[in-house]
Coordinates of C-alpha atoms and ligand atoms in Angstrom, one line a residue:
M1 CA -33.9 12.1 10.2
H2 CA -32.2 15.1 8.7
K3 CA -29.9 14.2 6.1
M4 CA -26.8 16.5 5.9
K5 CA -26.0 17.7 2.6
R6 CA -22.5 16.8 1.8
S7 CA -21.0 19.8 0.1
V8 CA -17.6 20.3 1.8
A9 CA -14.9 17.8 1.3
V10 CA -12.1 17.8 3.8
N11 CA -9.5 15.5 5.2
Q12 CA -11.6 14.1 8.0
I13 CA -8.7 13.5 10.1
G14 CA -7.0 16.6 10.0
Y15 CA -4.1 18.7 8.6
P16 CA -0.5 19.2 9.8
I17 CA 0.1 22.9 10.9
N18 CA 2.9 23.4 8.4
G19 CA 1.2 21.5 5.6
Q20 CA -1.0 22.6 2.9
K21 CA -4.4 22.8 3.9
T22 CA -7.4 22.6 1.4
A23 CA -10.8 21.6 1.3
I24 CA -13.1 21.4 -1.9
V25 CA -16.4 23.6 -2.0
T26 CA -19.0 23.4 -4.6
E27 CA -19.7 25.7 -7.5
K28 CA -21.8 28.3 -5.8
S29 CA -19.5 29.2 -2.9
S30 CA -17.1 31.9 -3.7
G31 CA -16.0 32.2 -0.2
F32 CA -15.6 30.1 3.0
H33 CA -14.6 30.5 6.7
I34 CA -13.0 28.2 9.4
A35 CA -14.9 27.9 12.5
E36 CA -13.6 26.4 15.7
E37 CA -15.8 23.3 16.6
G38 CA -17.8 23.8 19.6
T39 CA -17.5 27.6 20.1
N40 CA -18.1 28.4 16.5
K41 CA -15.7 31.1 16.7
I42 CA -14.4 32.2 13.2
V43 CA -10.6 31.8 13.0
Y44 CA -10.1 32.1 9.4
R45 CA -11.9 33.5 6.2
G46 CA -11.0 33.0 2.6
N47 CA -12.0 33.1 -1.0
A48 CA -12.5 29.8 -3.0
S49 CA -10.6 29.4 -6.2
P50 CA -12.6 30.0 -9.4
P51 CA -14.9 27.2 -10.4
T52 CA -13.2 24.5 -12.5
F53 CA -14.5 21.4 -14.1
D54 CA -12.9 18.3 -12.8
L55 CA -12.9 15.6 -15.4
S56 CA -12.3 12.6 -13.1
S57 CA -15.2 13.5 -10.8
G58 CA -17.3 14.9 -13.6
S59 CA -18.2 17.8 -11.3
I60 CA -17.4 21.5 -10.8
V61 CA -15.0 22.2 -7.9
R62 CA -13.6 25.1 -6.0
K63 CA -10.6 24.9 -3.8
A64 CA -10.7 26.4 -0.5
D65 CA -7.2 27.0 0.7
F66 CA -6.6 27.8 4.5
S67 CA -2.8 27.0 4.8
E68 CA -2.2 30.0 6.7
L69 CA -4.3 28.5 9.6
S70 CA -1.6 27.5 12.0
K71 CA -3.3 27.6 15.5
P72 CA -3.9 24.1 16.7
G73 CA -7.5 23.1 17.4
T74 CA -10.6 21.3 16.1
Y75 CA -12.4 23.0 13.2
V76 CA -15.0 23.0 10.5
V77 CA -15.0 24.5 7.0
V78 CA -18.2 26.5 6.3
D79 CA -18.9 27.6 2.8
D80 CA -20.8 30.8 1.9
E81 CA -24.1 28.8 1.4
G82 CA -23.8 27.5 5.0
N83 CA -22.8 24.1 4.3
R84 CA -20.4 22.5 7.0
S85 CA -17.7 19.9 6.7
T86 CA -17.1 17.3 9.2
P87 CA -14.8 18.3 11.9
F88 CA -11.0 17.8 11.9
V89 CA -8.0 18.9 13.6
V90 CA -5.1 21.0 12.9
E91 CA -2.1 19.8 14.8
E92 CA 1.7 19.2 14.7
R93 CA 1.3 15.5 14.2
P94 CA -2.3 14.6 13.4
Y95 CA -1.7 11.2 12.2
V96 CA -0.4 9.5 15.2
E97 CA -3.3 7.1 15.7
L98 CA -3.8 6.7 11.9
H99 CA -0.3 5.5 11.6
N100 CA -0.8 3.0 14.3
G101 CA -4.0 1.9 13.0
L102 CA -2.8 1.3 9.5
L103 CA 0.2 -0.7 10.9
K104 CA -2.1 -2.6 13.3
A105 CA -4.1 -3.9 10.2
F106 CA -1.2 -6.2 9.5
Y107 CA -1.6 -7.7 12.8
Y108 CA -5.3 -8.4 12.3
L109 CA -4.5 -10.0 8.9
R110 CA -1.9 -12.5 10.6
C111 CA -2.5 -16.2 9.7
G112 CA -2.0 -19.2 11.8
V113 CA -2.0 -17.6 15.1
T114 CA -4.9 -16.8 17.6
L115 CA -5.7 -13.2 17.5
D116 CA -6.4 -12.7 21.2
E117 CA -8.7 -10.1 22.8
R118 CA -5.6 -8.4 24.5
Y119 CA -4.5 -7.1 21.0
A120 CA -7.4 -7.7 18.7
G121 CA -10.2 -6.5 21.0
K122 CA -13.6 -7.6 19.5
W123 CA -12.1 -8.4 16.4
G124 CA -10.0 -11.5 17.6
H125 CA -10.4 -15.1 16.2
E126 CA -9.1 -18.5 16.6
S127 CA -5.9 -19.7 14.7
C128 CA -6.3 -20.7 11.2
H129 CA -4.7 -22.3 8.1
T130 CA -2.4 -24.4 10.5
T131 CA -2.5 -27.5 8.4
L132 CA 0.3 -28.7 6.0
G133 CA 0.0 -27.6 2.4
A134 CA -0.1 -30.1 -0.6
V135 CA 2.8 -29.0 -3.1
H136 CA 0.9 -28.9 -6.6
G137 CA 2.1 -31.6 -8.9
E138 CA 4.2 -33.5 -6.4
E139 CA 2.1 -36.3 -5.2
G140 CA 2.5 -36.9 -1.6
L141 CA 4.6 -34.0 -0.9
Y142 CA 3.2 -31.8 2.1
L143 CA 4.9 -28.7 3.6
D144 CA 4.6 -26.3 6.4
G145 CA 3.4 -22.9 5.3
N146 CA 2.1 -21.5 8.5
G147 CA 2.1 -17.9 9.3
G148 CA 2.3 -14.7 7.5
W149 CA -0.4 -12.3 6.7
H150 CA -3.8 -13.2 4.7
D151 CA -3.3 -11.2 1.5
A152 CA -6.6 -9.4 1.6
G153 CA -10.4 -10.0 1.9
D154 CA -9.4 -13.6 1.0
Y155 CA -7.1 -15.8 3.0
G156 CA -4.5 -16.6 0.2
K157 CA -0.9 -15.9 0.8
Y158 CA 0.9 -14.7 -2.4
V159 CA 4.5 -14.1 -2.5
V160 CA 4.6 -11.1 -4.9
A161 CA 2.1 -9.3 -3.0
G162 CA 3.8 -9.9 0.3
A163 CA 7.2 -8.6 -1.2
K164 CA 5.5 -5.4 -2.2
A165 CA 4.0 -4.9 1.3
V166 CA 7.2 -5.6 3.2
A167 CA 9.2 -3.5 0.9
D168 CA 7.1 -0.3 1.5
L169 CA 7.1 -1.2 5.4
L170 CA 10.9 -1.4 5.4
L171 CA 11.6 1.5 3.3
A172 CA 9.2 3.6 5.3
Y173 CA 11.1 2.4 8.5
E174 CA 14.7 3.0 6.7
M175 CA 13.8 6.5 5.7
Y176 CA 11.5 7.7 8.5
P177 CA 12.6 5.8 11.4
K178 CA 11.4 8.4 13.9
A179 CA 7.6 7.8 12.7
F180 CA 7.9 4.3 14.4
S181 CA 9.0 5.3 17.8
K182 CA 5.6 4.6 19.3
S183 CA 4.8 0.9 20.1
I184 CA 1.6 -0.5 18.6
P185 CA 1.7 -2.6 20.8
L186 CA 2.0 -6.2 19.4
P187 CA 2.5 -9.4 21.3
E188 CA 6.2 -9.3 20.4
S189 CA 6.8 -5.7 21.4
D190 CA 10.0 -5.1 23.3
Q191 CA 12.4 -2.2 24.0
L192 CA 14.8 -3.7 21.5
M193 CA 13.3 -3.6 18.0
P194 CA 10.6 -1.5 16.6
D195 CA 7.2 -2.9 16.2
V196 CA 7.2 -2.4 12.6
L197 CA 10.1 -4.8 12.1
H198 CA 8.3 -7.5 14.4
E199 CA 5.4 -7.1 12.0
C200 CA 7.5 -7.7 9.0
K201 CA 9.2 -10.6 10.5
V202 CA 5.9 -12.3 10.6
E203 CA 5.7 -12.2 6.9
L204 CA 9.4 -12.8 6.3
D205 CA 9.2 -16.0 8.3
F206 CA 6.3 -17.1 6.3
L207 CA 8.1 -16.2 3.1
F208 CA 11.0 -18.6 4.1
K209 CA 8.5 -21.4 3.9
M210 CA 7.5 -20.6 0.4
Q211 CA 11.1 -21.3 -0.7
D212 CA 11.8 -24.7 -2.1
K213 CA 14.8 -26.1 -0.3
R214 CA 15.9 -28.3 -3.0
S215 CA 16.1 -25.7 -5.7
G216 CA 15.8 -22.1 -4.3
G217 CA 12.9 -21.4 -6.3
V218 CA 9.9 -19.9 -4.7
Y219 CA 6.3 -21.3 -4.8
H220 CA 4.0 -18.6 -6.2
K221 CA 1.4 -18.8 -3.6
L222 CA -0.2 -20.9 -0.8
T223 CA -4.0 -20.9 -1.0
T224 CA -7.0 -23.1 -1.0
R225 CA -7.9 -24.1 -4.5
H226 CA -10.9 -21.8 -4.6
F227 CA -12.1 -18.9 -2.5
P228 CA -14.0 -19.6 0.3
G229 CA -17.6 -18.0 1.0
L230 CA -17.7 -14.4 1.9
S231 CA -18.7 -14.9 5.6
V232 CA -16.4 -17.8 6.2
M233 CA -14.1 -16.9 9.1
P234 CA -10.4 -17.9 8.8
E235 CA -10.5 -20.5 11.4
D236 CA -13.5 -22.3 9.6
D237 CA -11.8 -22.1 6.1
L238 CA -10.6 -25.7 6.2
A239 CA -10.3 -26.8 2.5
E240 CA -7.0 -28.1 1.6
L241 CA -4.0 -25.7 1.3
V242 CA -1.9 -25.9 -1.7
F243 CA 1.5 -24.5 -2.7
S244 CA 1.2 -23.5 -6.3
P245 CA 4.2 -24.1 -8.7
I246 CA 7.3 -21.9 -8.2
S247 CA 7.3 -18.8 -10.5
A248 CA 10.1 -16.7 -11.5
A249 CA 8.3 -13.5 -10.5
A250 CA 7.8 -14.9 -7.0
T251 CA 11.6 -16.1 -6.8
A252 CA 12.8 -12.9 -8.0
S253 CA 10.7 -10.7 -5.6
Y254 CA 11.8 -13.0 -2.9
A255 CA 15.5 -12.5 -3.5
A256 CA 14.8 -8.7 -3.6
I257 CA 12.9 -8.6 -0.2
M258 CA 15.1 -10.9 1.5
A259 CA 18.2 -9.1 0.5
F260 CA 16.6 -5.8 1.8
A261 CA 15.7 -7.3 4.9
S262 CA 19.1 -8.7 5.4
R263 CA 20.3 -5.0 5.7
I264 CA 17.5 -3.7 7.8
Y265 CA 17.6 -6.6 10.6
R266 CA 21.6 -6.7 10.6
S267 CA 21.9 -4.4 13.5
Y268 CA 19.2 -6.1 15.5
D269 CA 19.6 -9.8 14.7
P270 CA 22.8 -10.5 12.6
S271 CA 22.2 -14.3 12.3
Y272 CA 18.6 -13.5 11.0
A273 CA 20.2 -11.1 8.6
D274 CA 22.6 -13.9 7.6
K275 CA 19.6 -16.2 6.9
C276 CA 17.9 -13.6 4.8
L277 CA 20.9 -13.0 2.7
N278 CA 21.8 -16.8 2.3
S279 CA 18.2 -17.3 1.0
A280 CA 18.0 -14.3 -1.4
E281 CA 21.3 -15.5 -2.8
Y282 CA 19.9 -19.1 -3.1
A283 CA 16.8 -17.7 -4.9
W284 CA 19.1 -15.7 -7.1
E285 CA 21.0 -19.0 -8.3
W286 CA 17.5 -20.3 -9.3
I287 CA 16.8 -17.2 -11.3
M288 CA 20.2 -17.5 -13.0
E289 CA 19.6 -21.2 -13.8
H290 CA 16.1 -20.7 -15.0
P291 CA 16.4 -17.7 -17.6
E292 CA 13.5 -19.2 -19.6
A293 CA 11.0 -19.4 -16.7
G294 CA 7.9 -17.2 -17.8
D295 CA 4.7 -16.0 -16.6
F296 CA 2.9 -17.7 -13.8
K297 CA -0.6 -19.2 -14.7
N298 CA -3.0 -20.6 -12.4
P299 CA -3.2 -24.3 -12.7
P300 CA -6.5 -25.6 -13.9
D301 CA -7.6 -26.8 -10.6
I302 CA -6.8 -23.5 -8.9
T303 CA -8.9 -20.4 -9.2
T304 CA -7.5 -18.0 -6.4
G305 CA -5.7 -14.8 -7.2
E306 CA -3.3 -15.4 -10.0
Y307 CA -1.1 -12.3 -9.7
G308 CA 0.2 -13.0 -13.2
D309 CA 2.9 -10.8 -14.7
D310 CA 4.1 -10.8 -18.3
C311 CA 7.3 -8.9 -17.7
I312 CA 9.7 -10.3 -15.0
Y313 CA 12.7 -8.1 -16.1
D314 CA 11.7 -5.7 -13.5
E315 CA 11.7 -8.2 -10.5
K316 CA 15.1 -9.4 -11.6
Y317 CA 16.3 -5.8 -11.9
W318 CA 15.1 -5.1 -8.1
A319 CA 16.6 -8.4 -7.0
A320 CA 19.9 -7.3 -8.5
A321 CA 19.7 -4.0 -7.0
E322 CA 19.0 -5.2 -3.6
L323 CA 21.7 -7.8 -3.7
Y324 CA 24.2 -5.4 -5.0
H325 CA 23.2 -2.8 -2.3
T326 CA 23.6 -5.4 0.4
T327 CA 26.8 -7.4 -0.7
N328 CA 28.5 -4.8 -2.8
Q329 CA 29.3 -7.6 -5.2
E330 CA 30.2 -6.9 -8.9
E331 CA 28.3 -9.8 -9.9
Y332 CA 24.8 -8.1 -8.9
H333 CA 26.0 -4.8 -10.2
F334 CA 26.5 -6.4 -13.6
A335 CA 23.2 -8.0 -13.7
F336 CA 21.6 -4.8 -12.6
R337 CA 23.1 -2.9 -15.5
H338 CA 22.0 -5.8 -17.7
Y339 CA 18.4 -5.6 -16.6
S340 CA 18.4 -1.8 -16.7
T341 CA 18.6 -2.0 -20.4
K342 CA 15.3 -3.8 -20.7
S343 CA 12.1 -1.9 -21.4
F344 CA 9.9 -1.6 -18.3
S345 CA 9.2 1.2 -16.0
K346 CA 12.0 2.2 -13.6
C347 CA 9.5 4.0 -11.3
E348 CA 6.5 1.9 -10.7
L349 CA 5.9 0.6 -7.2
G350 CA 3.3 -2.1 -7.9
W351 CA 3.1 -5.9 -7.2
A352 CA 3.6 -6.6 -10.7
D353 CA 5.6 -3.5 -11.7
V354 CA 8.3 -3.3 -9.3
G355 CA 11.0 -1.5 -11.1
G356 CA 10.9 1.6 -8.8
Y357 CA 12.0 -0.5 -5.9
G358 CA 15.2 -1.5 -7.9
T359 CA 15.8 2.1 -8.8
I360 CA 15.2 3.4 -5.3
S361 CA 17.7 0.8 -3.7
Y362 CA 20.3 1.6 -6.4
L363 CA 20.0 5.2 -5.7
R364 CA 19.9 4.9 -2.0
K365 CA 23.0 2.9 -2.0
G366 CA 24.9 6.0 -3.2
K367 CA 26.9 7.0 -6.2
T368 CA 30.3 5.1 -6.9
E369 CA 32.8 5.6 -9.6
E370 CA 31.5 2.6 -11.6
S371 CA 27.7 3.5 -11.3
Q372 CA 28.1 7.3 -12.1
S373 CA 26.4 7.5 -15.4
L374 CA 23.6 5.0 -14.6
Y375 CA 23.0 6.5 -11.2
T376 CA 22.5 9.9 -12.9
S377 CA 20.1 8.7 -15.6
L378 CA 18.1 6.9 -13.0
Q379 CA 18.0 9.7 -10.8
Q380 CA 16.7 11.9 -13.5
E381 CA 14.3 9.3 -14.7
L382 CA 12.7 9.5 -11.0
I383 CA 12.6 13.2 -11.0
Q384 CA 11.0 13.6 -14.4
E385 CA 8.3 11.0 -13.2
A386 CA 7.7 13.3 -10.1
E387 CA 7.5 16.3 -12.4
R388 CA 5.0 14.4 -14.8
L389 CA 2.9 13.8 -11.7
L390 CA 2.9 17.4 -10.5
V391 CA 1.5 18.5 -13.9
I392 CA -1.4 16.1 -13.5
C393 CA -1.9 17.3 -9.9
E394 CA -2.1 21.0 -11.0
K395 CA -4.9 20.1 -13.5
D396 CA -6.8 17.8 -11.2
G397 CA -9.7 19.3 -9.3
Y398 CA -8.5 17.7 -6.2
G399 CA -5.0 18.3 -6.6
I400 CA -4.0 14.5 -7.0
S401 CA -2.1 12.7 -9.7
L402 CA -4.7 10.3 -10.9
E403 CA -6.2 10.8 -14.5
E404 CA -9.4 9.2 -15.5
N405 CA -7.7 6.0 -16.8
D406 CA -5.9 5.5 -13.3
Y407 CA -9.0 4.8 -11.5
I408 CA -8.7 1.1 -11.9
W409 CA -8.8 -1.9 -9.4
G410 CA -6.9 -0.8 -6.5
S411 CA -6.8 3.1 -7.4
N412 CA -6.1 4.0 -3.8
M413 CA -2.7 2.1 -4.3
V414 CA -1.9 3.8 -7.4
L415 CA -2.6 7.0 -5.5
M416 CA -0.4 6.2 -2.4
N417 CA 2.2 4.7 -4.7
R418 CA 2.4 8.1 -6.4
A419 CA 2.5 10.1 -3.2
M420 CA 5.3 7.7 -2.1
L421 CA 7.3 8.5 -5.3
L422 CA 6.8 12.2 -4.9
L423 CA 8.1 11.9 -1.2
I424 CA 11.1 9.6 -2.6
A425 CA 11.9 12.0 -5.5
R426 CA 12.3 14.8 -2.9
E427 CA 15.4 12.9 -1.5
W428 CA 17.2 13.9 -4.6
S429 CA 15.3 17.0 -5.5
P430 CA 14.0 18.7 -2.4
K431 CA 11.1 20.7 -3.9
P432 CA 8.4 21.6 -1.4
E433 CA 5.9 21.2 -4.4
Y434 CA 6.5 17.4 -4.1
V435 CA 5.5 17.3 -0.4
N436 CA 2.6 19.5 -1.0
A437 CA 1.2 17.1 -3.7
A438 CA 1.9 14.1 -1.7
T439 CA -0.2 15.9 1.1
Q440 CA -3.1 16.3 -1.2
H441 CA -3.0 12.6 -2.0
L442 CA -3.4 11.8 1.6
H443 CA -6.2 14.3 1.9
Y444 CA -8.0 12.7 -0.9
L445 CA -7.6 9.2 0.8
L446 CA -8.9 10.5 4.0
G447 CA -12.2 12.2 2.6
K448 CA -11.4 15.3 0.5
N449 CA -12.8 13.4 -2.6
T450 CA -16.0 13.4 -4.7
L451 CA -17.6 11.0 -2.3
Y452 CA -16.8 12.7 1.0
L453 CA -15.6 9.4 2.2
S454 CA -12.5 8.2 4.1
Y455 CA -11.3 5.0 2.4
V456 CA -9.6 3.8 5.6
T457 CA -11.9 1.7 7.8
G458 CA -12.4 3.1 11.2
F459 CA -10.8 6.3 10.5
G460 CA -12.8 9.6 9.9
T461 CA -16.3 10.6 10.6
R462 CA -17.6 9.0 7.5
S463 CA -15.4 6.0 6.6
V464 CA -15.9 2.7 4.7
M465 CA -18.3 0.4 6.6
N466 CA -18.7 -2.7 4.3
P467 CA -15.3 -3.7 3.0
H468 CA -14.9 -7.1 1.0
H469 CA -12.9 -8.6 3.8
R470 CA -14.0 -12.0 5.1
P471 CA -13.5 -11.6 8.7
S472 CA -15.3 -8.2 8.6
V473 CA -18.3 -9.7 7.1
G474 CA -18.3 -13.0 9.0
D475 CA -17.8 -11.8 12.6
H476 CA -20.8 -10.3 14.4
V477 CA -19.3 -7.1 14.9
D478 CA -21.0 -4.1 13.2
A479 CA -17.7 -2.1 12.7
P480 CA -15.4 -3.4 10.1
V481 CA -11.7 -4.3 11.2
P482 CA -10.1 -0.9 11.5
G483 CA -7.1 0.7 9.7
M484 CA -7.6 -1.0 6.2
V485 CA -7.4 0.8 3.0
V486 CA -9.9 -0.2 0.4
G487 CA -9.3 -0.5 -3.2
G488 CA -11.2 2.5 -4.2
P489 CA -13.0 3.8 -7.3
N490 CA -12.7 1.6 -10.3
R491 CA -14.1 2.7 -13.6
N492 CA -13.7 -0.8 -15.1
L493 CA -16.6 -1.9 -12.7
N494 CA -15.1 -5.4 -12.4
D495 CA -17.5 -6.9 -10.2
E496 CA -21.3 -7.5 -10.4
I497 CA -22.4 -5.0 -7.9
M498 CA -20.5 -2.3 -9.5
E499 CA -21.8 -3.3 -12.9
Q500 CA -25.4 -3.3 -11.6
T501 CA -25.1 0.0 -9.7
L502 CA -22.4 2.3 -11.1
K503 CA -22.8 2.3 -14.8
G504 CA -22.4 5.8 -16.3
K505 CA -20.6 7.2 -13.2
P506 CA -17.6 9.4 -13.4
A507 CA -14.4 7.5 -12.9
A508 CA -13.7 8.9 -9.3
A509 CA -17.1 8.2 -8.4
S510 CA -17.2 4.5 -9.5
Y511 CA -17.2 3.1 -6.0
I512 CA -19.8 1.4 -3.8
D513 CA -19.3 0.8 -0.1
H514 CA -20.8 -2.7 -0.4
E515 CA -19.3 -6.0 1.0
D516 CA -19.7 -7.7 -2.5
S517 CA -17.6 -5.4 -4.3
Y518 CA -14.2 -7.0 -4.6
A519 CA -13.1 -4.8 -7.4
G520 CA -13.6 -1.6 -5.4
N521 CA -14.1 -2.2 -1.8
E522 CA -11.6 -5.1 -0.8
I523 CA -8.5 -4.5 1.3
T524 CA -4.9 -5.7 0.7
I525 CA -1.6 -5.8 2.3
Y526 CA -0.3 -3.8 -0.5
W527 CA -2.8 -1.1 -0.3
N528 CA -2.1 -0.4 3.3
S529 CA 1.8 -0.5 3.1
P530 CA 2.0 2.5 0.7
A531 CA -0.3 4.4 2.9
V532 CA 2.0 3.5 6.0
F533 CA 4.9 4.9 3.9
V534 CA 3.1 8.1 3.2
V535 CA 1.7 8.6 6.7
S536 CA 5.2 7.9 8.0
Y537 CA 6.7 11.0 6.3
F538 CA 4.0 13.1 8.1
N539 CA 4.4 11.3 11.4
Q540 CA 8.3 11.9 12.0
Ligands
G3I1 O1 -3.4 -1.6 -15.5 C1 -4.5 -1.9 -16.4 C2 -4.8 -0.8 -17.5 O2 -3.7 -0.3 -18.0 C3 -5.9 -1.1 -18.1 O3 -6.2 0.1 -19.0 C4 -7.1 -1.4 -17.4 C5 -8.4 -1.9 -18.3 O4 -8.7 -3.1 -17.8 O5 -6.8 -2.6 -16.7 C6 -5.8 -2.4 -15.7 O6 -5.4 -3.6 -15.1 C7 -6.2 -4.0 -14.1 C8 -5.1 -4.4 -12.9 O7 -5.8 -5.0 -11.9 C9 -4.4 -3.2 -12.5 O8 -3.4 -3.6 -11.5 C10 -7.0 -5.1 -14.5 O9 -8.0 -4.7 -15.2 C11 -7.6 -5.8 -13.1 O10 -8.2 -6.8 -13.5 C12 -6.5 -6.2 -12.2 O11 -6.9 -6.5 -11.0 C13 -6.3 -7.4 -10.2 C14 -7.2 -8.2 -9.5 O12 -6.6 -9.1 -8.6 C15 -7.7 -9.3 -10.7 O13 -6.6 -10.0 -11.2 C16 -5.5 -6.4 -8.9 O14 -4.7 -5.5 -9.6 C17 -5.2 -7.1 -7.8 O15 -5.0 -6.3 -6.8 C18 -6.3 -8.2 -7.3 O16 -5.7 -8.9 -6.3 C19 -6.5 -9.8 -5.7 C20 -6.0 -11.2 -5.7 O17 -6.0 -11.7 -6.9 C21 -6.7 -12.1 -4.6 N1 -6.7 -11.5 -3.3 C22 -7.4 -10.2 -3.4 C23 -6.7 -9.2 -4.1 C24 -7.3 -7.7 -4.2 O18 -8.6 -7.7 -4.7
9MR2 O1 -13.3 -12.9 -2.8 C1 -12.6 -12.8 -3.7 C2 -11.5 -11.6 -3.8 O2 -10.6 -11.8 -2.7 C3 -10.9 -11.7 -4.9 O3 -10.2 -10.5 -5.1 C4 -11.9 -11.6 -6.2 C5 -11.2 -11.6 -7.5 O4 -10.4 -12.6 -7.7 O5 -12.7 -12.8 -6.0 C6 -13.4 -12.8 -5.0 O6 -14.3 -13.8 -5.0 C7 -15.3 -13.9 -5.7 C8 -15.1 -14.8 -7.1 O7 -14.1 -14.3 -7.8 C9 -16.4 -14.8 -7.8 N1 -17.4 -15.1 -7.0 C10 -17.8 -14.3 -5.7 C11 -16.5 -14.4 -5.0 C12 -16.9 -13.3 -3.8 O8 -17.6 -14.0 -2.6
ZN3 ZN1 -5.2 -17.8 8.0

């Protein structure tokens, strides 16, 4: 079979009419044209930028900018050498399906319920993980931990991971509600509440069960003791479930996300909003009573994901911000100011480094007499970070803000988090450059990268086929469960198959589409969630 030479990298889904449209061509091509798919009619001709060496991908690249093309249609980029890109659309809103698919992935990750054919199509399965969980270290105590989302390619349920994922989705909804007007649909879909809030409620309802009713503290995770084999379907994963001990990180993230949820659900369901807030305040009491509580470590008999975190000031800062935002009480403002003096990043949006969420919540609450100076300095910090990212984007061959060192486990989360930050910074400093840069991050995710690959399963002409995701491995369906963002290139090659096959590759090429590659090709809820946020901006 003729193997097509891949020399033109594009966003395989498409480009918004008013957005920045670029492709990447190789060294030899000084020019390019855009042809209408099917008719081959040439609709645009342009010159490629001068060749530059791109450090992260270790290759020489040229940018082909066709932002001026504004006629809707389906096109290909053809470079001077005659190489063609995969087809893509130019449309007002090219990401409607993608947005829907990225959200639907959370439905596929639901635990404790049957995914029936009506909603899950060929990717359905029986209900799973419905037994009670043993509370670690408390002989004879078993609790219900049903529901929520599986974290990732494994079936664990981890509080800090869930909090980040829900935070991104709620923030996307809060900032860009119009993006969510279309129903996915879900079994719960109604004309009353948007689907994204139904989906987040699945996780929030589970999170309630992670709170120890006696103390307010929150169990770090609910998992089996060890990871099941890679082809084990959820319903066949029958080892005992265990609630790992309470941790400060889980408890503070919990307080934060519940206080945030309380605001969002208030207008739909006031009693649910009250429940969220009461539970957040109870978790906060635990935090206040346990200033000494440190980092979570896996107990010796448990080897599932640790989600350790050696700094929990940022989680407390986030919790204080959300509680202050929701209740307007001075006690929380005081705490927020206190934690803001600690040294941690005020802009990060990770599962371990959550300072950005606290900052964003505080800024979105708005300036008051008492908050003026802190408000201003946090606002500046956020804008400075966006400016720092812009400088990196300008140097990068693909126009994104990742430097070589940023291609780590979950680099696609780093990518989407930074696009998110740029879009959020725009709220206080409305520079078009921020949106353009965010756009480039999305183009990269969807195929405008050195591997010519869309990192979202089921989306794009050439997308990931073999994610490290147990149901995708264990079901008898060829295509992976769609709509999932994989971790992406990881120069640290933290798994065996990466180690064996990718030694010496440039950072951005340190990736293999293999089911064993958990350090590059796994999926998680918190890699999907920032992508939902970013695509929401373009889907309004
Ligand atoms: O950030 C540092 C960077 O500063 C440093 O230079 C570099 C060199 O080692 O490492 C970077 O840290 C990496 C970190 O991820 C970044 O978030 C660590 O090496 C890497 O080991 C760590 O990986 C985490 C992985 O668990 C192993 O602990 C991933 O972030 C995290 O997403 C992943 O989470 C797993 C869960 O445990 C289980 N469920 C699936 C999930 C996804 O793979
Ligand atoms: O499948 C596991 C994945 O979800 C985790 O992210 C990863 C790192 O903790 O571990 C995977 O499990 C592997 C285990 O760590 C080592 N033996 C092979 C397992 C994959 O089948
Ligand atoms: Zn399950």
